[in-house]
């Protein structure tokens, strides 16, 4: 019996060690770097929300720790940090990396382009997600929609824009394709990290800043310096993104891959509706507390010139980059299909049921 007990004890120890080893293998710890600071809501909330879902659905075995820009100190370095494996994931915006690949521009948004619902439909049902992977896998990464700001405002200006001449020599923070268009119109364009925008405006480093919409803008304090708030034309549905190191992703068990995709999609859409709520709430506050803010629409002369510059730039980039052209052709074809429905379902509904029409 003594020998039998020893044998049983030995087998039990082996089983316990093997079980512990199996459990340890299933535990995964990732790091995510985001472009945003920890208080830049709702952008900063989105990665945290995604990580919470992953942890919950994996019973705590898959944990993603988040580093905001105040930790890693490289808000526009997310692309390289994820590509090099310093972080397994990133939360950023593709148009910040147009210097890496011009085809990244239309994966965020394009002037005069899709609204957020139209673009989400394109990503998930119109081939957009597949094109997103095609663009990023060349760099050893995968990319997924990471949240939408909705239609953005056109920026805060220290002076009124009445003509094209008012734009010439103006210094403005505006990224992406819109920044290139503004440059064609004579604006001196710069891309300043979010945490430095207020200081740049306050010190006169820039005369105008474009950020997002009332929900995020009001907390930045731009209205204290620049009183002219222009409506949007340039970012009708700005999608930020989750970047994933492809090698690290391929190491995940299939179950965790599915969990990660569910978490990213859920958190992304939540950011969109959170942005909508924040914008509506902030807009009410702005009307009540800051009545001196002047909401303006760019003059028709300016908008027409913007559209001309846009068309010329798109044509130029399509010659330069087959991938850019492929994405743009896909987006145009899909927009041709869905815009009529947007017009009927949203625009005509709002127009026909407005108070002015019913009273």
XYZ file of C-alpha atoms in Angstrom:
359
model
C 0.000 0.000 0.000
C 2.889 2.312 0.804
C 4.242 1.966 -2.706
C 0.747 2.474 -4.150
C 0.281 5.677 -2.124
C 3.619 6.988 -3.319
C 2.661 6.206 -6.897
C -0.715 7.929 -6.517
C 0.915 10.964 -4.918
C 3.442 11.107 -7.740
C 0.700 10.921 -10.364
C -1.281 13.630 -8.537
C 1.736 15.942 -8.472
C 2.336 15.350 -12.181
C -1.311 16.133 -12.949
C -1.243 19.300 -10.829
C 1.941 20.526 -12.486
C 0.562 19.748 -15.935
C -2.705 21.481 -15.072
C -0.858 24.549 -13.815
C 1.215 24.609 -16.966
C -1.904 24.350 -19.130
C -3.579 27.204 -17.261
C -0.456 29.368 -17.545
C -0.302 28.794 -21.288
C -3.823 30.152 -21.693
C -3.078 33.389 -19.853
C -2.137 36.138 -22.281
C -0.914 39.632 -21.451
C -0.853 42.293 -24.146
C -0.080 45.997 -24.169
C -1.882 48.659 -26.189
C -0.564 52.162 -26.907
C -3.008 54.902 -27.837
C -2.529 58.285 -29.465
C -4.765 59.969 -26.903
C -4.175 61.158 -23.366
C -6.105 59.489 -20.522
C -8.745 62.235 -20.249
C -9.529 62.743 -23.932
C -13.017 61.251 -23.821
C -14.529 59.341 -25.579
C -11.373 58.472 -27.555
C -9.500 57.443 -24.426
C -12.453 55.358 -23.201
C -12.658 53.148 -26.274
C -9.534 51.034 -25.810
C -10.320 50.655 -22.106
C -13.828 49.465 -22.954
C -12.461 47.000 -25.490
C -9.965 45.624 -22.952
C -12.699 45.205 -20.328
C -14.803 43.137 -22.736
C -11.818 40.956 -23.683
C -10.996 40.323 -20.032
C -14.592 39.479 -19.136
C -15.235 37.163 -22.083
C -11.939 35.331 -21.513
C -12.610 34.852 -17.773
C -9.617 37.034 -16.992
C -7.175 34.992 -19.052
C -6.646 37.559 -21.824
C -5.643 40.922 -20.367
C -4.757 44.020 -22.395
C -3.049 46.826 -20.496
C -3.456 50.340 -21.890
C -0.750 53.007 -22.128
C -1.992 56.510 -22.923
C 0.214 59.047 -24.687
C 1.405 60.521 -21.381
C 3.041 57.152 -20.648
C 4.728 56.223 -23.932
C 5.321 59.877 -25.019
C 4.823 59.154 -28.744
C 1.237 60.017 -29.770
C 2.053 59.711 -33.480
C 4.399 56.757 -33.035
C 1.726 54.084 -32.618
C 2.208 52.661 -36.116
C 5.912 51.969 -35.590
C 5.535 50.707 -32.014
C 2.949 48.114 -33.060
C 4.814 47.157 -36.234
C 8.036 46.586 -34.279
C 6.262 44.583 -31.578
C 6.894 47.040 -28.752
C 3.123 46.949 -28.290
C 0.812 44.212 -29.502
C -1.962 46.721 -30.203
C -2.547 50.396 -30.852
C -5.496 52.785 -30.915
C -4.942 55.655 -33.331
C -6.109 57.054 -36.681
C -4.829 55.841 -40.038
C -4.578 59.288 -41.626
C -1.794 60.210 -39.198
C 0.398 57.775 -41.150
C -0.156 58.934 -44.709
C 3.620 59.326 -44.933
C 3.939 55.549 -44.529
C 1.304 54.771 -47.148
C -0.993 57.286 -48.832
C -3.663 54.559 -49.001
C -4.206 54.928 -45.240
C -5.885 58.315 -45.764
C -9.328 57.139 -46.939
C -9.499 54.487 -44.214
C -10.219 57.225 -41.669
C -12.492 59.498 -43.691
C -12.483 61.685 -46.773
C -13.809 65.201 -47.408
C -17.229 65.266 -49.057
C -17.429 61.525 -48.350
C -19.320 58.966 -46.305
C -21.186 59.599 -43.083
C -20.463 57.272 -40.163
C -23.357 54.830 -40.861
C -22.470 54.747 -44.558
C -18.833 54.038 -43.787
C -19.616 51.339 -41.213
C -21.795 49.645 -43.819
C -18.885 49.864 -46.270
C -16.411 48.398 -43.776
C -18.542 45.429 -42.766
C -20.708 44.768 -45.821
C -19.080 46.597 -48.723
C -15.567 45.163 -48.732
C -13.910 47.942 -46.737
C -12.560 45.717 -43.984
C -10.868 43.449 -46.514
C -9.219 46.453 -48.168
C -8.103 47.682 -44.756
C -6.278 44.389 -44.160
C -4.766 44.463 -47.638
C -3.253 47.877 -46.912
C -1.905 46.976 -43.464
C -0.673 43.397 -43.850
C 2.119 44.730 -46.060
C 3.409 46.343 -42.869
C 2.955 43.269 -40.683
C -0.219 44.513 -39.054
C -3.966 44.065 -39.039
C -6.391 46.952 -38.599
C -10.007 47.180 -37.489
C -12.505 50.026 -37.064
C -11.939 51.562 -33.637
C -14.693 54.132 -33.136
C -16.234 57.041 -34.993
C -16.523 60.696 -34.051
C -19.439 61.303 -36.409
C -19.545 64.399 -38.584
C -16.864 66.777 -37.362
C -16.988 70.542 -37.182
C -14.791 72.569 -39.514
C -12.716 74.236 -36.830
C -12.298 77.194 -34.483
C -11.042 80.393 -36.115
C -9.827 83.610 -34.555
C -11.261 85.548 -37.494
C -14.258 85.205 -39.778
C -13.756 83.571 -43.180
C -15.652 85.549 -45.804
C -13.595 84.705 -48.886
C -10.638 82.719 -50.176
C -8.382 85.662 -49.389
C -9.107 85.212 -45.675
C -7.512 81.769 -45.797
C -4.247 82.841 -47.392
C -1.439 82.832 -44.837
C -3.683 81.461 -42.092
C -1.928 79.015 -39.751
C -4.118 76.028 -38.930
C -3.937 72.658 -37.258
C -5.869 70.284 -39.507
C -4.655 66.736 -40.318
C -5.258 64.255 -43.087
C -6.570 64.954 -46.540
C -8.355 68.082 -45.357
C -5.032 69.561 -44.328
C -3.670 69.038 -47.817
C -6.725 70.726 -49.313
C -6.359 73.692 -46.994
C -2.714 73.904 -47.995
C -3.773 74.210 -51.656
C -5.968 77.147 -50.618
C -3.015 79.004 -49.101
C -3.280 77.860 -45.486
C -0.106 77.003 -43.578
C -1.014 73.582 -42.205
C 0.435 71.818 -39.181
C -0.442 68.652 -37.271
C -0.107 69.198 -33.525
C -0.738 66.444 -30.930
C -4.101 66.818 -29.155
C -2.581 67.696 -25.791
C -0.792 70.730 -27.258
C -3.654 72.287 -29.250
C -4.924 74.794 -26.701
C -1.439 76.122 -25.967
C -0.698 76.490 -29.688
C -3.896 78.498 -30.188
C -3.332 80.578 -27.068
C 0.238 81.487 -28.058
C -0.684 82.285 -31.647
C 1.319 79.395 -33.056
C -1.860 78.698 -35.028
C -4.818 80.928 -35.934
C -7.299 78.073 -36.174
C -7.664 74.511 -34.953
C -9.799 71.650 -36.174
C -10.485 68.978 -33.599
C -13.752 67.053 -33.600
C -17.102 68.393 -32.400
C -18.683 70.154 -29.412
C -18.437 67.099 -27.151
C -14.645 67.057 -27.180
C -13.988 70.643 -28.237
C -15.711 72.294 -25.290
C -13.385 70.649 -22.775
C -10.363 71.770 -24.781
C -11.322 75.407 -24.197
C -10.895 76.620 -27.783
C -13.958 78.878 -27.439
C -12.050 81.049 -24.965
C -9.709 82.184 -27.747
C -11.399 81.579 -31.107
C -15.042 82.682 -31.391
C -15.818 81.539 -34.944
C -16.915 77.900 -35.093
C -17.318 76.546 -38.626
C -19.449 73.604 -39.696
C -17.872 70.567 -41.303
C -17.053 69.540 -44.850
C -13.911 67.511 -44.359
C -14.515 64.628 -41.930
C -18.122 63.424 -42.219
C -17.401 60.112 -40.478
C -13.927 59.873 -38.961
C -13.072 56.309 -37.992
C -10.167 55.736 -35.634
C -8.642 52.271 -35.624
C -7.252 49.387 -33.653
C -3.878 48.218 -34.951
C -2.642 44.705 -34.146
C 0.781 43.184 -34.679
C -0.003 40.359 -37.111
C 2.517 37.876 -35.694
C 1.133 38.310 -32.186
C -2.427 38.008 -33.439
C -1.619 34.751 -35.220
C -0.361 33.286 -31.927
C -3.768 33.721 -30.290
C -6.095 30.743 -29.866
C -9.077 30.979 -32.218
C -11.393 31.634 -29.279
C -9.393 34.703 -28.270
C -9.309 35.990 -31.832
C -13.102 35.898 -31.870
C -13.309 37.556 -28.462
C -10.954 40.314 -29.593
C -12.982 41.003 -32.747
C -16.239 41.127 -30.778
C -14.693 43.493 -28.241
C -13.264 45.839 -30.882
C -16.532 46.030 -32.817
C -18.589 46.625 -29.665
C -16.271 49.301 -28.297
C -16.038 51.040 -31.680
C -19.782 51.443 -32.070
C -20.108 52.505 -28.442
C -17.641 55.312 -29.097
C -19.783 56.484 -32.007
C -22.976 56.728 -29.962
C -21.075 58.188 -27.005
C -19.678 60.873 -29.322
C -23.191 61.629 -30.546
C -24.480 62.033 -26.995
C -21.518 64.171 -25.939
C -21.915 66.458 -28.960
C -25.623 66.972 -28.337
C -25.079 67.670 -24.638
C -22.171 70.039 -25.260
C -24.086 71.870 -27.981
C -26.820 72.701 -25.463
C -24.203 73.957 -23.001
C -22.527 76.099 -25.635
C -25.773 77.801 -26.594
C -26.608 78.567 -22.961
C -23.195 79.370 -21.461
C -21.274 80.786 -24.424
C -23.732 82.750 -26.574
C -20.879 84.788 -28.062
C -19.691 81.747 -30.073
C -20.544 82.385 -33.707
C -21.417 79.246 -35.685
C -20.629 79.770 -39.355
C -20.782 77.928 -42.672
C -17.899 78.358 -45.101
C -18.843 80.592 -48.058
C -19.888 78.817 -51.250
C -16.829 80.238 -53.028
C -14.562 78.556 -50.469
C -16.419 75.232 -50.518
C -16.262 75.056 -54.321
C -12.523 75.664 -54.264
C -12.136 73.006 -51.573
C -13.991 70.500 -53.763
C -11.848 71.363 -56.790
C -8.670 70.896 -54.755
C -10.061 67.621 -53.424
C -10.795 66.245 -56.893
C -7.333 67.194 -58.138
C -5.580 65.619 -55.152
C -7.560 62.395 -55.427
C -6.704 62.116 -59.131
C -3.034 62.711 -58.342
C -2.886 60.103 -55.571
C -4.741 57.538 -57.658
C -1.937 57.785 -60.228
C 0.669 57.481 -57.487
C -0.820 54.607 -55.482
C -2.764 51.629 -56.902
C -3.923 50.788 -53.358
C -5.260 54.301 -52.800
C -7.107 54.060 -56.111
C -8.527 50.656 -55.219
C -9.895 51.929 -51.905
C -11.309 55.109 -53.426
C -13.017 53.232 -56.261
C -14.601 50.917 -53.714
C -15.783 53.807 -51.542
C -17.187 55.748 -54.502
C -19.090 52.727 -55.799
C -20.550 52.013 -52.385
C -21.448 55.652 -51.785
C -23.257 55.750 -55.123
C -25.412 52.912 -53.836
C -26.165 54.131 -50.311
C -26.309 57.928 -50.620
C -29.737 57.937 -52.265
C -31.078 55.992 -49.318
C -29.373 58.341 -46.842
C -31.030 61.247 -48.630
C -34.473 59.642 -48.450
C -34.229 58.108 -44.989
C -32.410 60.912 -43.139
C -32.310 64.204 -45.030
C -35.883 64.172 -46.347
C -37.197 62.870 -43.033
C -35.544 65.718 -41.121
C -36.620 68.273 -43.689
C -40.254 67.152 -43.886
C -40.754 66.744 -40.137
C -38.980 69.906 -38.983
C -40.893 72.258 -36.695
C -40.955 74.972 -39.348
C -42.794 72.654 -41.731
C -45.276 71.299 -39.199
C -46.236 74.529 -37.414
